[in-house]
CSV table of C-alpha atoms in Angstrom, one decimal:
chain,number,residue,atom,x,y,z
A,1,MET,CA,-0.1,0.2,0.1
A,2,ASN,CA,2.6,2.1,0.7
A,3,LEU,CA,4.5,1.8,-2.6
A,4,ARG,CA,1.2,1.7,-4.5
A,5,ILE,CA,0.6,5.6,-2.9
A,6,ASN,CA,4.3,6.6,-3.3
A,7,SER,CA,4.2,5.4,-7.0
A,8,ILE,CA,1.6,7.7,-7.6
A,9,ALA,CA,3.2,10.7,-5.8
A,10,ALA,CA,6.3,10.3,-8.1
A,11,ALA,CA,3.8,10.1,-10.9
A,12,LEU,CA,1.5,13.2,-9.8
A,13,LEU,CA,5.0,15.1,-8.6
A,14,LEU,CA,6.7,14.5,-12.5
A,15,VAL,CA,3.3,16.0,-14.0
A,16,CYS,CA,3.1,18.6,-12.0
A,17,SER,CA,6.2,19.7,-13.1
A,18,SER,CA,6.4,19.5,-16.5
A,19,THR,CA,3.1,21.3,-16.9
A,20,ARG,CA,2.5,25.2,-17.1
A,21,SER,CA,-0.3,26.4,-15.0
A,22,ALA,CA,-1.6,29.5,-16.4
A,23,SER,CA,-1.2,32.5,-13.8
A,24,ALA,CA,-4.6,35.0,-12.8
A,25,PHE,CA,-1.7,37.8,-12.8
A,26,VAL,CA,0.3,36.2,-16.5
A,27,THR,CA,-0.9,38.0,-19.5
A,28,PRO,CA,-2.4,37.0,-22.5
A,29,ASN,CA,0.9,37.9,-24.4
A,30,GLN,CA,3.1,36.3,-21.3
A,31,LEU,CA,1.5,33.4,-21.5
A,32,HIS,CA,1.3,33.1,-25.4
A,33,ALA,CA,5.7,33.6,-24.8
A,34,GLN,CA,5.3,30.9,-22.0
A,35,ARG,CA,3.7,28.9,-24.1
A,36,SER,CA,5.8,29.6,-27.2
A,37,SER,CA,9.2,30.2,-26.1
A,38,PRO,CA,10.9,27.2,-23.7
A,39,SER,CA,11.9,26.6,-21.1
A,40,ALA,CA,15.5,26.0,-19.3
A,41,GLN,CA,14.2,22.8,-17.2
A,42,ASP,CA,12.9,22.2,-21.0
A,43,ILE,CA,15.7,22.8,-22.6
A,44,HIS,CA,17.8,20.8,-19.9
A,45,THR,CA,15.7,17.9,-20.6
A,46,ALA,CA,15.3,17.4,-23.6
A,47,THR,CA,19.8,17.4,-23.8
A,48,SER,CA,19.7,15.4,-21.1
A,49,THR,CA,17.6,13.0,-22.5
A,50,SER,CA,18.3,12.9,-26.3
A,51,PRO,CA,22.6,13.7,-27.5
A,52,PHE,CA,21.4,13.9,-30.8
A,53,SER,CA,19.4,17.9,-29.5
A,54,VAL,CA,22.6,19.6,-28.5
A,55,ILE,CA,23.9,19.3,-31.9
A,56,SER,CA,20.8,20.6,-32.9
A,57,ILE,CA,20.7,23.8,-30.8
A,58,ASN,CA,24.1,23.8,-31.6
A,59,LYS,CA,23.6,24.3,-35.4
A,60,LEU,CA,21.0,25.8,-35.3
A,61,GLY,CA,23.2,28.5,-33.3
A,62,ARG,CA,25.2,29.0,-36.2
A,63,ASN,CA,23.1,29.1,-38.7
A,64,ARG,CA,21.4,32.2,-37.5
A,65,SER,CA,24.9,33.4,-36.6
A,66,HIS,CA,25.9,32.6,-40.4
A,67,THR,CA,23.0,34.5,-41.5
A,68,ASN,CA,23.6,37.6,-39.6
A,69,SER,CA,26.4,37.7,-40.9
A,70,CYS,CA,25.6,37.3,-44.4
A,71,LYS,CA,22.7,39.7,-44.2
A,72,ALA,CA,25.6,42.8,-42.4
A,73,THR,CA,27.7,41.7,-46.0
A,74,GLU,CA,25.2,41.7,-47.7
A,75,LEU,CA,24.1,44.8,-46.6
A,76,GLY,CA,27.9,46.7,-46.3
A,77,ALA,CA,28.4,44.9,-50.5
A,78,ALA,CA,25.3,47.2,-51.2
A,79,LEU,CA,26.1,49.7,-49.6
A,80,LEU,CA,29.7,50.4,-51.7
A,81,PRO,CA,31.1,47.8,-52.7
A,82,PRO,CA,33.9,46.6,-52.5
A,83,GLY,CA,34.9,47.5,-56.5
A,84,LYS,CA,34.1,51.2,-55.4
A,85,LEU,CA,36.0,51.8,-52.8
A,86,ALA,CA,39.5,49.9,-54.4
A,87,ALA,CA,38.0,52.6,-57.4
A,88,ILE,CA,37.6,55.5,-55.5
A,89,GLY,CA,41.0,54.3,-54.0
A,90,ILE,CA,43.0,54.0,-57.3
A,91,SER,CA,41.0,57.3,-58.2
A,92,VAL,CA,42.5,59.9,-55.3
A,93,ALA,CA,46.4,58.5,-55.3
A,94,LYS,CA,46.0,58.7,-59.2
A,95,PHE,CA,45.4,62.7,-58.6
A,96,TYR,CA,47.8,63.9,-55.2
A,97,LYS,CA,50.5,61.5,-57.6
A,98,ALA,CA,48.7,64.3,-60.7
A,99,SER,CA,48.7,67.2,-58.0
A,100,PRO,CA,50.2,67.1,-54.8
A,101,LEU,CA,50.0,71.0,-54.3
A,102,VAL,CA,46.3,71.0,-55.6
A,103,ALA,CA,46.0,68.4,-53.0
A,104,GLY,CA,48.1,69.2,-50.2
A,105,PHE,CA,46.1,72.3,-50.1
A,106,LEU,CA,43.1,70.8,-49.6
A,107,THR,CA,44.1,67.7,-47.4
A,108,ALA,CA,45.6,70.5,-45.2
A,109,SER,CA,42.8,73.5,-45.3
A,110,THR,CA,40.2,71.0,-44.5
A,111,LYS,CA,41.9,69.8,-41.2
A,112,ALA,CA,43.3,72.5,-40.4
A,113,CYS,CA,39.3,74.2,-39.9
A,114,VAL,CA,37.8,70.5,-38.7
A,115,ALA,CA,40.7,71.1,-36.1
A,116,ASP,CA,39.9,74.9,-35.2
A,117,SER,CA,36.3,74.2,-35.6
A,118,MET,CA,36.5,72.1,-32.1
A,119,ALA,CA,38.9,74.3,-30.6
A,120,GLN,CA,36.7,76.6,-31.2
A,121,TYR,CA,33.5,74.6,-29.6
A,122,ARG,CA,35.6,73.3,-26.7
A,123,ASP,CA,36.8,77.0,-25.9
A,124,VAL,CA,34.3,78.0,-22.5
A,125,CYS,CA,35.5,82.5,-24.3
A,126,THR,CA,34.6,82.2,-26.9
A,127,THR,CA,30.5,82.7,-27.7
A,128,LYS,CA,30.1,82.3,-31.0
A,129,PHE,CA,31.7,81.0,-34.0
A,130,ASP,CA,34.3,83.0,-35.9
A,131,PHE,CA,34.2,82.3,-39.4
A,132,LYS,CA,37.7,84.8,-39.4
A,133,ARG,CA,39.5,82.9,-37.4
A,134,ASN,CA,38.7,80.4,-39.0
A,135,LEU,CA,39.4,81.8,-42.9
A,136,ALA,CA,42.3,82.6,-41.6
A,137,MET,CA,43.4,78.8,-40.5
A,138,VAL,CA,42.0,77.3,-43.7
A,139,LEU,CA,44.4,80.3,-45.6
A,140,TYR,CA,48.0,79.6,-43.8
A,141,SER,CA,47.5,75.8,-43.2
A,142,GLY,CA,46.8,75.2,-46.3
A,143,THR,CA,49.3,78.0,-48.3
A,144,VAL,CA,52.2,76.6,-46.3
A,145,LEU,CA,51.7,73.6,-44.4
A,146,GLY,CA,50.4,72.2,-47.9
A,147,THR,CA,52.0,73.4,-50.5
A,148,PHE,CA,54.9,75.3,-49.1
A,149,CYS,CA,55.8,72.5,-47.0
A,150,ALA,CA,55.2,69.8,-50.2
A,151,ILE,CA,57.7,72.7,-51.9
A,152,MET,CA,60.0,72.8,-49.2
A,153,TYR,CA,60.9,68.3,-48.1
A,154,ASN,CA,59.9,67.3,-51.4
A,155,GLN,CA,62.7,69.7,-54.6
A,156,ILE,CA,64.5,72.0,-52.5
A,157,PHE,CA,65.9,69.2,-49.0
A,158,PRO,CA,66.3,67.3,-52.1
A,159,VAL,CA,69.0,70.0,-53.8
A,160,ILE,CA,69.9,71.1,-50.1
A,161,PHE,CA,71.3,67.5,-48.9
A,162,ALA,CA,71.8,66.2,-51.6
A,163,GLY,CA,75.5,65.5,-51.3
A,164,GLU,CA,74.6,64.1,-47.7
A,165,THR,CA,74.9,59.9,-47.8
A,166,ASN,CA,74.9,59.2,-43.7
A,167,PRO,CA,71.1,58.9,-43.0
A,168,VAL,CA,71.2,59.9,-39.6
A,169,VAL,CA,72.8,62.4,-40.4
A,170,LEU,CA,70.8,64.1,-43.2
A,171,ALA,CA,68.0,63.4,-40.3
A,172,VAL,CA,69.9,66.0,-38.1
A,173,LYS,CA,70.5,68.3,-40.9
A,174,MET,CA,67.7,68.6,-41.7
A,175,THR,CA,66.1,69.0,-38.4
A,176,LEU,CA,68.2,71.6,-38.1
A,177,PHE,CA,67.4,73.5,-41.1
A,178,ASP,CA,63.8,72.9,-39.7
A,179,GLY,CA,63.9,74.4,-36.7
A,180,PHE,CA,66.2,77.0,-36.7
A,181,ILE,CA,65.6,78.4,-40.2
A,182,ASN,CA,62.4,77.1,-41.9
A,183,ALA,CA,60.0,77.9,-38.4
A,184,PRO,CA,61.3,81.6,-37.5
A,185,LEU,CA,61.3,82.7,-41.4
A,186,ILE,CA,59.0,81.1,-43.8
A,187,TRP,CA,56.0,78.1,-41.6
A,188,LEU,CA,55.2,81.2,-39.1
A,189,PRO,CA,55.5,84.9,-40.1
A,190,PRO,CA,53.1,84.3,-42.9
A,191,ALA,CA,50.1,83.1,-39.9
A,192,TYR,CA,50.4,86.6,-38.5
A,193,ILE,CA,50.2,87.8,-42.6
A,194,ALA,CA,46.9,85.4,-43.0
A,195,GLN,CA,45.3,86.5,-40.0
A,196,ALA,CA,46.1,89.9,-41.2
A,197,LEU,CA,44.6,89.3,-44.4
A,198,ILE,CA,41.7,88.3,-43.1
A,199,TYR,CA,40.0,90.8,-40.4
A,200,LYS,CA,42.2,94.0,-42.8
A,201,TYR,CA,45.1,95.2,-41.2
A,202,PRO,CA,48.2,96.2,-42.0
A,203,LYS,CA,50.6,93.9,-43.0
A,204,ARG,CA,53.3,96.1,-40.5
A,205,GLU,CA,51.7,95.3,-37.4
A,206,ALA,CA,51.5,91.8,-38.2
A,207,ILE,CA,54.9,92.0,-38.4
A,208,GLN,CA,55.9,93.5,-35.9
A,209,LYS,CA,52.8,91.3,-33.7
A,210,TYR,CA,55.2,88.6,-35.0
A,211,VAL,CA,58.8,90.3,-33.3
A,212,THR,CA,57.3,90.5,-30.4
A,213,ASP,CA,55.7,87.2,-30.0
A,214,VAL,CA,58.9,85.7,-30.0
A,215,LYS,CA,61.1,89.0,-28.4
A,216,GLU,CA,59.0,89.0,-25.2
A,217,ASN,CA,56.9,86.1,-25.4
A,218,GLY,CA,58.6,83.2,-26.6
A,219,LEU,CA,57.8,82.2,-29.7
A,220,LEU,CA,60.2,79.9,-31.1
A,221,LYS,CA,61.1,78.2,-28.1
A,222,LYS,CA,57.2,77.0,-27.4
A,223,TYR,CA,57.7,76.1,-31.0
A,224,TRP,CA,61.2,73.4,-31.1
A,225,SER,CA,59.3,72.1,-27.6
A,226,LEU,CA,56.8,71.1,-29.4
């Protein structure tokens, strides 16, 4: 008798553990979700009872990952095909090779425009965007950094240092020449002249301001310390 009661109790316990009962506090959507999605216990029971269930679940996960990666690849190919991207890169390289001075001017001026815009945005003292300041930076960077530097480093330096064969000595000479001759005479003064052109004040005043910054404010020392 006791054995039969124990068997019935075990059977009832098994039925109660494997059957979901609807609660009065469960919404229809939650109830539908419970009916449609297996629980962790069901998955564990299924995987423990059948060795092929683990393989099926793993294959299902791999299939979903492969499908998602294929969709992402197809989307990227639709937006910018690899062939088109390569063609754009080749066109840009040809443009830089055919017109190095124009390409240098556009590159340096664009970088200056973005950099000065970010600097003005982060400056707490600036309440309004200064278009003249941005234009002066664009003009200076495009002309001096984009054009003059390309001429100096690619055309003039090879002529000046043509007889030097030691790469270490060549690097030292070029660095000293650039820092002590190019910087005070070519790289820095045009920044003040560009500002004078944009803000429309005399160029003599701009040169005087440059000399004052060099003598009294340590402009060259700050430049050399960078």
